[in-house]
mmCIF file of C-alpha atoms in Angstrom:
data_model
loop_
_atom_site.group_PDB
_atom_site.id
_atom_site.type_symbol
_atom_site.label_atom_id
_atom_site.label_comp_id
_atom_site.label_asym_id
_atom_site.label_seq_id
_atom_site.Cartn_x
_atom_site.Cartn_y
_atom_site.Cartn_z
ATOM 1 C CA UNK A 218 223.498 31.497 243.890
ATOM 2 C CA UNK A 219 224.166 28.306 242.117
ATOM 3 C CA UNK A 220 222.149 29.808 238.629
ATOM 4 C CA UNK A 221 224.980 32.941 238.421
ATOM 5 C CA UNK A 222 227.780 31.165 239.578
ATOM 6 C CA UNK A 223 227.445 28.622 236.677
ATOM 7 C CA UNK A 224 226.583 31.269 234.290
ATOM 8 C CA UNK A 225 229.121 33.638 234.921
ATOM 9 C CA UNK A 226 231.970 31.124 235.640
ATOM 10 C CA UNK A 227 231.223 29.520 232.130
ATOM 11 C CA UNK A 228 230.806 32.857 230.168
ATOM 12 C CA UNK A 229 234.499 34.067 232.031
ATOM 13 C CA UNK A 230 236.380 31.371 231.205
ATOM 14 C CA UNK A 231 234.875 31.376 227.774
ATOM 15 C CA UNK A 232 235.964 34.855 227.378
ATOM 16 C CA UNK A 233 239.499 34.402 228.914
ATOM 17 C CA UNK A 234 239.729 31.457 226.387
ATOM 18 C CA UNK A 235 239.324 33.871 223.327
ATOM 19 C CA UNK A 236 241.715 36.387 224.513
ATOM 20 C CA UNK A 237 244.114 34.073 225.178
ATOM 21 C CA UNK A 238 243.786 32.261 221.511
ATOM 22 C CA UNK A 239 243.725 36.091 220.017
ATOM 23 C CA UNK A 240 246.580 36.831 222.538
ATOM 24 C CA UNK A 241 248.453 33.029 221.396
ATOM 25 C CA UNK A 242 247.981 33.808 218.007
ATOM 26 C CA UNK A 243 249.477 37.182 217.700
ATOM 27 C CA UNK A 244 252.349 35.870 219.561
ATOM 28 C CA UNK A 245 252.810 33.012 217.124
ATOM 29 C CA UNK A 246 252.778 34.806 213.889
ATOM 30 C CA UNK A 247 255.040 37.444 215.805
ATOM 31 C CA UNK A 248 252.638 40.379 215.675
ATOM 32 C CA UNK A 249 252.910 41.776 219.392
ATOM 33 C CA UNK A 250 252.717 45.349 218.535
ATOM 34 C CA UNK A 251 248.861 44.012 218.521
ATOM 35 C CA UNK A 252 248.494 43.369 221.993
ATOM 36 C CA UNK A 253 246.820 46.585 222.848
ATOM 37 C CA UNK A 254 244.604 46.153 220.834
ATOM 38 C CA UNK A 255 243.258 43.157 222.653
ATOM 39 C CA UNK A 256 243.586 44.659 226.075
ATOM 40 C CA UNK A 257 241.583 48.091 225.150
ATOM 41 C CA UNK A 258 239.011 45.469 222.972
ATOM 42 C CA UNK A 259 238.563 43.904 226.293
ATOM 43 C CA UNK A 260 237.989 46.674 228.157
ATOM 44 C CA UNK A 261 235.647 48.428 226.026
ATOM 45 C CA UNK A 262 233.600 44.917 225.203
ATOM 46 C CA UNK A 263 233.249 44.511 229.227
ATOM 47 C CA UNK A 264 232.000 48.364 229.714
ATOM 48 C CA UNK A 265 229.908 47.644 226.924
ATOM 49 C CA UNK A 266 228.491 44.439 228.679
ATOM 50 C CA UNK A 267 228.517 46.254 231.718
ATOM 51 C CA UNK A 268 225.909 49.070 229.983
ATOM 52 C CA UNK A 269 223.674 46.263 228.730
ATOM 53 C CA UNK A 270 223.680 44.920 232.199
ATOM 54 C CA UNK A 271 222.642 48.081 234.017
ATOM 55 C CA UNK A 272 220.010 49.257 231.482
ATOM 56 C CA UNK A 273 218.043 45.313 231.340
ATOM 57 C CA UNK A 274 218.762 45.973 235.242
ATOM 58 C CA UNK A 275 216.913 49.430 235.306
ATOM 59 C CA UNK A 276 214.412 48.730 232.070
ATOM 60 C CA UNK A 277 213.188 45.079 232.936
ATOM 61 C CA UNK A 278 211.634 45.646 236.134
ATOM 62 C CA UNK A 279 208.136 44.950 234.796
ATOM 63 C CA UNK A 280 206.457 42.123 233.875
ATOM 64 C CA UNK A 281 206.057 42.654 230.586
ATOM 65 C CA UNK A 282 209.853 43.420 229.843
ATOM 66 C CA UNK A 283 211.071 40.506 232.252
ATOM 67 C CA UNK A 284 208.993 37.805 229.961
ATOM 68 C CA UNK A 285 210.549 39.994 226.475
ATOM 69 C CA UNK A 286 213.927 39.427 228.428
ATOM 70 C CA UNK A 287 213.220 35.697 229.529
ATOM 71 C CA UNK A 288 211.869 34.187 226.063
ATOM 72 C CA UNK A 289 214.941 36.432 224.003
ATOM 73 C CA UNK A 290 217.779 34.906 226.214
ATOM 74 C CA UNK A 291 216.421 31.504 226.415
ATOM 75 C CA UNK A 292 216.266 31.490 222.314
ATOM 76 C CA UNK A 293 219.586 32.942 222.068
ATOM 77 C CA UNK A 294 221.469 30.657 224.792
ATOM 78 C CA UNK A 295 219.836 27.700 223.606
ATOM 79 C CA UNK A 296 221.103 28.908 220.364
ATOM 80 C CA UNK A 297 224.505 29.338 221.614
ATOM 81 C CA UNK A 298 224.677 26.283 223.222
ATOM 82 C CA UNK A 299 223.346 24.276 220.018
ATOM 83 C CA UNK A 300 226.122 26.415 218.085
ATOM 84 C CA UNK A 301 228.807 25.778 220.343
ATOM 85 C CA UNK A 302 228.528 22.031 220.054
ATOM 86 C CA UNK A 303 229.102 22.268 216.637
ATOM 87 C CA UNK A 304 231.607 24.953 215.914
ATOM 88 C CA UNK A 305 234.051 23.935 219.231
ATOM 89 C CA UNK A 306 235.831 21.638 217.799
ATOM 90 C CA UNK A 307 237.076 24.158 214.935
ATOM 91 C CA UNK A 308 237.109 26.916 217.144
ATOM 92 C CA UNK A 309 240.020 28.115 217.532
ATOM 93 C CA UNK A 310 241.098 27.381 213.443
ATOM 94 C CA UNK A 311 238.193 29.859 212.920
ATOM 95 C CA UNK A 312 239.184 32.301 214.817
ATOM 96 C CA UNK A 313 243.171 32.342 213.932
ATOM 97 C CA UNK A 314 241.702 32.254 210.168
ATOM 98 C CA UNK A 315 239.610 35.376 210.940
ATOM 99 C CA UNK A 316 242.707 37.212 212.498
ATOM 100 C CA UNK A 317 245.087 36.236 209.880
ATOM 101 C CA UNK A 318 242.257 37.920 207.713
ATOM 102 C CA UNK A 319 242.483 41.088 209.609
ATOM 103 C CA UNK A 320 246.159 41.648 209.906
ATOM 104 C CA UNK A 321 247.791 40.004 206.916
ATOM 105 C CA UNK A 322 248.772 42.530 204.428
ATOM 106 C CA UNK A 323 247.694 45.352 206.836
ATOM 107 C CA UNK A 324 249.901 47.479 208.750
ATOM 108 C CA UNK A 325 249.720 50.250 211.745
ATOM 109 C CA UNK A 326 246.382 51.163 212.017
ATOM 110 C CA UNK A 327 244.491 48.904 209.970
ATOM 111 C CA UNK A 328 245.804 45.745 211.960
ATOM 112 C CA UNK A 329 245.178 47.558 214.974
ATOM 113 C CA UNK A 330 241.259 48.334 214.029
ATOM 114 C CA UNK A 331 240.773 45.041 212.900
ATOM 115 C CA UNK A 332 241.936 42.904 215.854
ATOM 116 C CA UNK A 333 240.306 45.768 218.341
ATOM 117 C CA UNK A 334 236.774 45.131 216.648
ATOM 118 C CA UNK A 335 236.822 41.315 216.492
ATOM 119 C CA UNK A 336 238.032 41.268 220.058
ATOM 120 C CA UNK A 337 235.269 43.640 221.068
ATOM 121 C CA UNK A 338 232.560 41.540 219.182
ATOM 122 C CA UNK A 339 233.844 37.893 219.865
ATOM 123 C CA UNK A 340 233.576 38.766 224.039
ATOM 124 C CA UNK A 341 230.940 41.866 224.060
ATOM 125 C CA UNK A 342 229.027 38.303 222.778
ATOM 126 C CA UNK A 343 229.708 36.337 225.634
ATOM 127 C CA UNK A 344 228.818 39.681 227.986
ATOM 128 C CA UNK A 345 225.471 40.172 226.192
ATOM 129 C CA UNK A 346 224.596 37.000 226.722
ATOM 130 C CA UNK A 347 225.723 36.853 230.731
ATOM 131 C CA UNK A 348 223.924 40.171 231.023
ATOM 132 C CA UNK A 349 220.563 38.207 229.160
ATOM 133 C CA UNK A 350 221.117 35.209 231.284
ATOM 134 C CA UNK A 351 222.097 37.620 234.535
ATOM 135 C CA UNK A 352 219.053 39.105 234.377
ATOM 136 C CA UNK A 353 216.335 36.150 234.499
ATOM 137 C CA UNK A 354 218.085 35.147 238.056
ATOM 138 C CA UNK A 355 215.787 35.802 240.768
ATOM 139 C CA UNK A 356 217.435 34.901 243.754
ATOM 140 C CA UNK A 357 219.135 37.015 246.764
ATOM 141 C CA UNK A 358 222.322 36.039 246.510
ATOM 142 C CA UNK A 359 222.879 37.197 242.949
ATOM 143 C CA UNK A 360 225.859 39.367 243.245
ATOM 144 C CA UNK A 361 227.743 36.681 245.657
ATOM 145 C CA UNK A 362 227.090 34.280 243.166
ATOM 146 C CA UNK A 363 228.666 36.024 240.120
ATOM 147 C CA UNK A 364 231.348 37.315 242.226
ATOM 148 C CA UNK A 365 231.910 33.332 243.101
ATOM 149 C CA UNK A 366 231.730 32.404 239.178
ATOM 150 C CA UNK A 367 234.324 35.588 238.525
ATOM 151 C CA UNK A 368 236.192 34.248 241.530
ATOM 152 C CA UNK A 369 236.065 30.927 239.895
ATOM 153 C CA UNK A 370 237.034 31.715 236.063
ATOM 154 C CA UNK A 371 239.839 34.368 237.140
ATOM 155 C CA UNK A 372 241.467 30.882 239.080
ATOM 156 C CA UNK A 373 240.702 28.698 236.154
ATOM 157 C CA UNK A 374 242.427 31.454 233.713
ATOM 158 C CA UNK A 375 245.576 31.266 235.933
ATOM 159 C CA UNK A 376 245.584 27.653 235.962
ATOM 160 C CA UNK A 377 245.161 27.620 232.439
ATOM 161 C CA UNK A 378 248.176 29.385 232.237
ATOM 162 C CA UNK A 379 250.508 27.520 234.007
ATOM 163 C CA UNK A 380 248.904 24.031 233.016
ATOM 164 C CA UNK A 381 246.365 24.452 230.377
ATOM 165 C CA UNK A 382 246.963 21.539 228.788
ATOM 166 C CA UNK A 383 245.841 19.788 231.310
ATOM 167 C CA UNK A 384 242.295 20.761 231.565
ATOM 168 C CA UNK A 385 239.788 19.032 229.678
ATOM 169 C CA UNK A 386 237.728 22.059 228.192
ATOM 170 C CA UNK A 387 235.288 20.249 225.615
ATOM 171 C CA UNK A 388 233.708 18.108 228.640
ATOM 172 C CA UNK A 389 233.817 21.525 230.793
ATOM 173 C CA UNK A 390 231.964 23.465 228.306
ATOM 174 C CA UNK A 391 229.743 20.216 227.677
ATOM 175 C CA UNK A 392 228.963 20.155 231.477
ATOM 176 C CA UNK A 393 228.220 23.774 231.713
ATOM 177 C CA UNK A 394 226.169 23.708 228.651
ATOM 178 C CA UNK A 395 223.736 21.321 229.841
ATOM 179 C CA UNK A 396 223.482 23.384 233.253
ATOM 180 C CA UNK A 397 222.850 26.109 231.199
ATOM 181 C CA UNK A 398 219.979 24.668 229.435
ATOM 182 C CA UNK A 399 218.541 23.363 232.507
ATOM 183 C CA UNK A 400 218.181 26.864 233.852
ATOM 184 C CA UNK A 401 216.860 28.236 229.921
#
């Protein structure tokens, strides 16, 4: 229970943090005719993760395809991790520098497309790799675990609303990153 609570409380939050920088941002630069875009981005990049989820559910019931499974998530979230330490500090710059990309200059539609698809691929990332981690978790209590970790980020995401800057988020990510890599 302990393996998907951590995983799915840190991959959450982590998504709740980009939508709410995306969300800030748009805001800021007074571009709220965006905001859809983020919400249906959202939705589709958690059906999407959802998809991945169910078919590594249904296809890696053997052997074979559990060790595939095991070896490409622990590569890729010790990748993450690795990346993460070194591209958190600039973050969020990064990302407001891609958006301003995407909707400077571009009206109606265009702006629209372009902060739907980075919003779909910046958290259908962070599903992928729940789903990847999600899957190598071999314990009963699987589902009350990630419900816990849900449970968990949705209360940290209102907190970070009301006091966000409160919360220290580069040791919370630097915590869950070495649980993380315990469990790769």
């Amino acid at each position: 229970m302990l393996q998907s609570f951590i995983i799915v409380l840190r991959e959450t939050f982590e998504s709740f943090l980009i939508v709410a920088i995306i969300v800030s941002y748009l805001q800021k630069v007074g571009r709220t005719e965006l905001l859809p875009a983020v919400g249906w981005g959202t939705a589709v990049s958690l059906g999407t993760s959802a998809g991945l989820g169910y078919w590594l559910w249904q296809g890696a019931s053997g052997p074979l395809w559990e060790g595939i499974f095991g070896l490409v998530s622990a590569l890729l979230v010790t990748f993450f991790v690795v990346h993460m330490w070194r591209t958190a500090p600039n973050l969020k710059r990064d990302m407001e520098q891609q958006i301003r990309t995407r909707t400077d200059g571009t009206a109606g539609w265009g702006a629209l497309a372009g902060i739907f698809i980075f919003t779909v691929f910046m958290i259908s990332r962070e599903g992928m790799e729940t789903a990847l981690l999600l899957i190598q978790v071999h314990e009963p209590s699987i589902v009350a675990g990630s419900a816990f970790g849900f449970a968990g980020a949705a209360g940290m995401s209102f907190l970070w609303l009301r006091c966000g800057h409160l919360i220290h988020v580069k040791r919370f990510f630097q915590v869950t990153a070495i649980f993380l890599l315990l469990f790769v």
